[in-house]
CSV table of C-alpha atoms in Angstrom, one decimal:
chain,number,residue,atom,x,y,z
A,1136,UNK,CA,-61.7,-134.5,-46.5
A,1137,UNK,CA,-65.1,-136.1,-47.3
A,1138,UNK,CA,-64.9,-134.8,-50.8
A,1139,UNK,CA,-61.6,-136.7,-51.3
A,1140,UNK,CA,-63.2,-140.0,-50.2
A,1141,UNK,CA,-66.3,-139.3,-52.3
A,1142,UNK,CA,-64.1,-138.5,-55.4
A,1143,UNK,CA,-62.1,-141.7,-54.7
A,1144,UNK,CA,-65.3,-143.8,-54.5
A,1145,UNK,CA,-66.6,-142.3,-57.7
A,1146,UNK,CA,-63.4,-143.1,-59.6
A,1147,UNK,CA,-63.0,-146.6,-58.1
A,1148,UNK,CA,-66.6,-147.8,-58.4
A,1149,UNK,CA,-66.9,-148.2,-62.2
A,1150,UNK,CA,-63.6,-150.1,-62.3
A,1151,UNK,CA,-64.7,-152.5,-59.5
A,1152,UNK,CA,-68.1,-153.1,-61.2
A,1153,UNK,CA,-66.4,-153.9,-64.5
A,1154,UNK,CA,-64.3,-156.6,-62.8
A,1155,UNK,CA,-67.2,-158.5,-61.3
A,1156,UNK,CA,-67.8,-160.6,-64.5
A,1157,UNK,CA,-65.8,-163.7,-65.3
A,1158,UNK,CA,-62.5,-163.0,-67.0
A,1159,UNK,CA,-62.4,-163.9,-70.7
A,1160,UNK,CA,-60.2,-167.0,-71.0
A,1161,UNK,CA,-59.2,-168.2,-74.5
A,1162,UNK,CA,-60.7,-171.6,-75.6
A,1163,UNK,CA,-58.7,-174.7,-74.6
A,1164,UNK,CA,-58.1,-175.6,-78.3
A,1165,UNK,CA,-55.8,-172.7,-78.5
A,1166,UNK,CA,-53.3,-174.6,-76.2
A,1167,UNK,CA,-53.2,-177.8,-78.2
A,1168,UNK,CA,-49.9,-177.1,-79.8
A,1169,UNK,CA,-48.4,-176.4,-76.4
A,1170,UNK,CA,-49.7,-179.7,-75.0
A,1171,UNK,CA,-48.5,-181.7,-77.9
A,1172,UNK,CA,-44.9,-180.5,-77.7
A,1173,UNK,CA,-42.9,-182.3,-75.0
A,1174,UNK,CA,-41.7,-179.8,-72.4
A,1175,UNK,CA,-38.5,-181.5,-71.5
A,1176,UNK,CA,-37.4,-182.4,-75.0
A,1177,UNK,CA,-34.6,-180.2,-76.4
A,1178,UNK,CA,-36.2,-179.9,-79.8
A,1179,UNK,CA,-39.8,-179.3,-78.5
A,1180,UNK,CA,-41.1,-181.1,-81.6
A,1181,UNK,CA,-44.2,-183.3,-81.5
A,1182,UNK,CA,-43.2,-186.9,-81.1
A,1183,UNK,CA,-43.8,-189.2,-84.0
A,1184,UNK,CA,-46.5,-191.6,-82.9
A,1185,UNK,CA,-44.6,-194.8,-84.0
A,1186,UNK,CA,-45.9,-196.8,-81.1
A,1187,UNK,CA,-49.6,-196.9,-81.9
A,1188,UNK,CA,-50.8,-200.5,-81.7
A,1189,UNK,CA,-53.2,-199.8,-84.6
A,1190,UNK,CA,-50.3,-199.3,-87.1
A,1191,UNK,CA,-48.1,-202.1,-85.9
A,1192,UNK,CA,-47.7,-205.2,-88.1
A,1193,UNK,CA,-48.5,-208.6,-86.7
A,1194,UNK,CA,-44.8,-209.4,-86.1
A,1195,UNK,CA,-44.2,-206.0,-84.5
A,1196,UNK,CA,-47.2,-206.5,-82.2
A,1197,UNK,CA,-45.9,-210.0,-81.3
A,1198,UNK,CA,-42.4,-208.6,-80.6
A,1199,UNK,CA,-43.9,-205.9,-78.3
A,1200,UNK,CA,-45.9,-208.6,-76.5
A,1201,UNK,CA,-42.9,-210.9,-76.0
A,1202,UNK,CA,-40.1,-208.5,-75.1
A,1203,UNK,CA,-39.8,-205.3,-73.0
A,1204,UNK,CA,-36.9,-202.9,-72.7
A,1205,UNK,CA,-35.7,-203.3,-69.1
A,1206,UNK,CA,-32.7,-201.0,-69.2
A,1207,UNK,CA,-30.0,-199.1,-71.1
A,1208,UNK,CA,-26.4,-199.4,-70.0
A,1209,UNK,CA,-22.8,-198.5,-71.0
A,1210,UNK,CA,-20.1,-201.2,-71.3
A,1211,UNK,CA,-16.6,-200.4,-72.7
A,1212,UNK,CA,-17.8,-197.1,-74.1
A,1213,UNK,CA,-20.7,-198.7,-76.0
A,1214,UNK,CA,-24.4,-198.6,-75.2
A,1215,UNK,CA,-26.2,-201.8,-74.4
A,1216,UNK,CA,-30.0,-202.4,-74.5
A,1217,UNK,CA,-31.2,-204.8,-71.8
A,1218,UNK,CA,-34.3,-206.8,-72.7
A,1219,UNK,CA,-36.4,-209.2,-70.7
A,1220,UNK,CA,-39.2,-211.6,-71.7
A,1221,UNK,CA,-42.6,-210.6,-70.4
A,1222,UNK,CA,-43.8,-214.2,-69.9
A,1223,UNK,CA,-40.5,-215.9,-69.2
A,1224,UNK,CA,-37.1,-215.7,-67.7
A,1225,UNK,CA,-35.0,-215.0,-70.8
A,1226,UNK,CA,-32.8,-211.9,-70.7
A,1227,UNK,CA,-30.8,-210.4,-73.6
A,1228,UNK,CA,-28.0,-207.8,-73.7
A,1229,UNK,CA,-27.4,-206.5,-77.2
A,1230,UNK,CA,-25.6,-203.6,-78.9
A,1231,UNK,CA,-26.5,-201.6,-81.9
A,1232,UNK,CA,-26.5,-203.8,-85.1
A,1233,UNK,CA,-27.2,-207.0,-83.2
A,1234,UNK,CA,-30.4,-209.0,-83.6
A,1235,UNK,CA,-33.1,-209.7,-81.1
A,1236,UNK,CA,-35.5,-212.7,-81.5
A,1237,UNK,CA,-34.1,-213.6,-84.9
A,1238,UNK,CA,-35.2,-210.9,-87.4
A,1239,UNK,CA,-35.3,-207.7,-85.4
A,1240,UNK,CA,-32.1,-205.7,-85.6
A,1241,UNK,CA,-31.3,-203.0,-83.0
A,1242,UNK,CA,-30.9,-199.8,-84.9
A,1243,UNK,CA,-30.7,-197.1,-82.2
A,1244,UNK,CA,-30.3,-196.8,-78.5
A,1245,UNK,CA,-31.3,-193.6,-76.6
A,1246,UNK,CA,-31.4,-192.9,-72.9
A,1247,UNK,CA,-35.0,-194.1,-72.6
A,1248,UNK,CA,-35.9,-196.1,-75.8
A,1249,UNK,CA,-34.6,-198.3,-78.6
A,1250,UNK,CA,-35.6,-198.6,-82.2
A,1251,UNK,CA,-35.7,-202.1,-83.8
A,1252,UNK,CA,-36.1,-202.8,-87.6
A,1253,UNK,CA,-37.2,-205.8,-89.5
A,1254,UNK,CA,-37.6,-205.7,-93.3
A,1255,UNK,CA,-38.5,-202.0,-93.4
A,1256,UNK,CA,-40.7,-202.2,-90.3
A,1257,UNK,CA,-39.7,-200.0,-87.3
A,1258,UNK,CA,-40.6,-200.7,-83.7
A,1259,UNK,CA,-39.8,-198.3,-80.9
A,1260,UNK,CA,-39.8,-199.7,-77.3
A,1261,UNK,CA,-39.8,-197.3,-74.4
A,1262,UNK,CA,-38.0,-197.9,-71.2
A,1263,UNK,CA,-41.0,-196.4,-69.2
A,1264,UNK,CA,-44.2,-197.9,-70.4
A,1265,UNK,CA,-47.5,-196.2,-69.4
A,1266,UNK,CA,-49.5,-198.2,-67.0
A,1267,UNK,CA,-53.1,-199.2,-67.7
A,1268,UNK,CA,-55.7,-197.6,-65.4
A,1269,UNK,CA,-56.4,-199.7,-62.3
A,1270,UNK,CA,-59.8,-201.5,-62.2
A,1271,UNK,CA,-59.5,-201.9,-58.4
A,1272,UNK,CA,-62.2,-199.9,-56.6
A,1273,UNK,CA,-61.0,-197.2,-54.2
A,1274,UNK,CA,-61.3,-197.9,-50.5
A,1275,UNK,CA,-64.2,-196.3,-48.7
A,1276,UNK,CA,-63.1,-193.3,-46.7
A,1277,UNK,CA,-63.0,-193.9,-42.9
A,1278,UNK,CA,-65.3,-191.9,-40.8
A,1279,UNK,CA,-63.3,-189.5,-38.5
A,1280,UNK,CA,-63.7,-190.4,-34.9
A,1281,UNK,CA,-64.6,-187.7,-32.4
A,1282,UNK,CA,-63.0,-187.7,-29.0
A,1283,UNK,CA,-66.0,-189.5,-27.4
A,1284,UNK,CA,-65.7,-192.5,-29.8
A,1285,UNK,CA,-61.9,-192.7,-29.7
A,1286,UNK,CA,-60.5,-195.7,-27.8
A,1287,UNK,CA,-58.9,-194.8,-24.4
A,1288,UNK,CA,-55.2,-195.0,-24.2
A,1289,UNK,CA,-53.5,-195.9,-20.9
A,1290,UNK,CA,-51.3,-193.3,-19.4
A,1291,UNK,CA,-48.8,-193.7,-16.6
A,1292,UNK,CA,-46.4,-190.7,-17.2
A,1293,UNK,CA,-48.5,-187.8,-16.1
A,1294,UNK,CA,-50.8,-187.7,-19.1
A,1295,UNK,CA,-48.4,-189.1,-21.7
A,1296,UNK,CA,-49.5,-192.2,-23.6
A,1297,UNK,CA,-47.8,-195.4,-22.4
A,1298,UNK,CA,-45.3,-197.0,-24.8
A,1299,UNK,CA,-44.0,-200.5,-24.9
A,1300,UNK,CA,-40.3,-201.1,-25.4
A,1301,UNK,CA,-39.2,-203.9,-27.8
A,1302,UNK,CA,-36.2,-206.2,-27.6
A,1303,UNK,CA,-34.0,-203.8,-29.5
A,1304,UNK,CA,-34.8,-200.8,-27.2
A,1305,UNK,CA,-37.2,-199.0,-29.6
A,1306,UNK,CA,-40.5,-197.9,-28.4
A,1307,UNK,CA,-43.7,-198.7,-30.3
């Protein structure tokens, strides 16, 4: 019986020693194509980066600063794009082919974006705009209180904490 365990140990030991090193993971650059392709897009094609502010013309940048896409709706079997002014109270409901802010014609409406054109320029407005990172500092973590520092709670029900009953019968 001891020979069996000894043989098992001899066979198992080299395999166990070989596994102690870190596994060989491929470099992260190998996954760039996977990251660039949107997971929940039916075509899985990389998105055209039409919305870079660096490539926007002055009028397209002004349009993006003035208006935001606030919704997409259906009315009488036609899609409507709902726009609202960022710095005002103006609201617009327009269909494909109509104009927004004078020159910008609504070319396409999808579930989560619209495409506007003006003299060969294209501007895509997304329904969900990414938020800028918050500059507000995080709150300091509270120190956990041990039982000695915790405030005493009154009890009158055999060890149960006392509760107050409000006007509507709910306890606090």
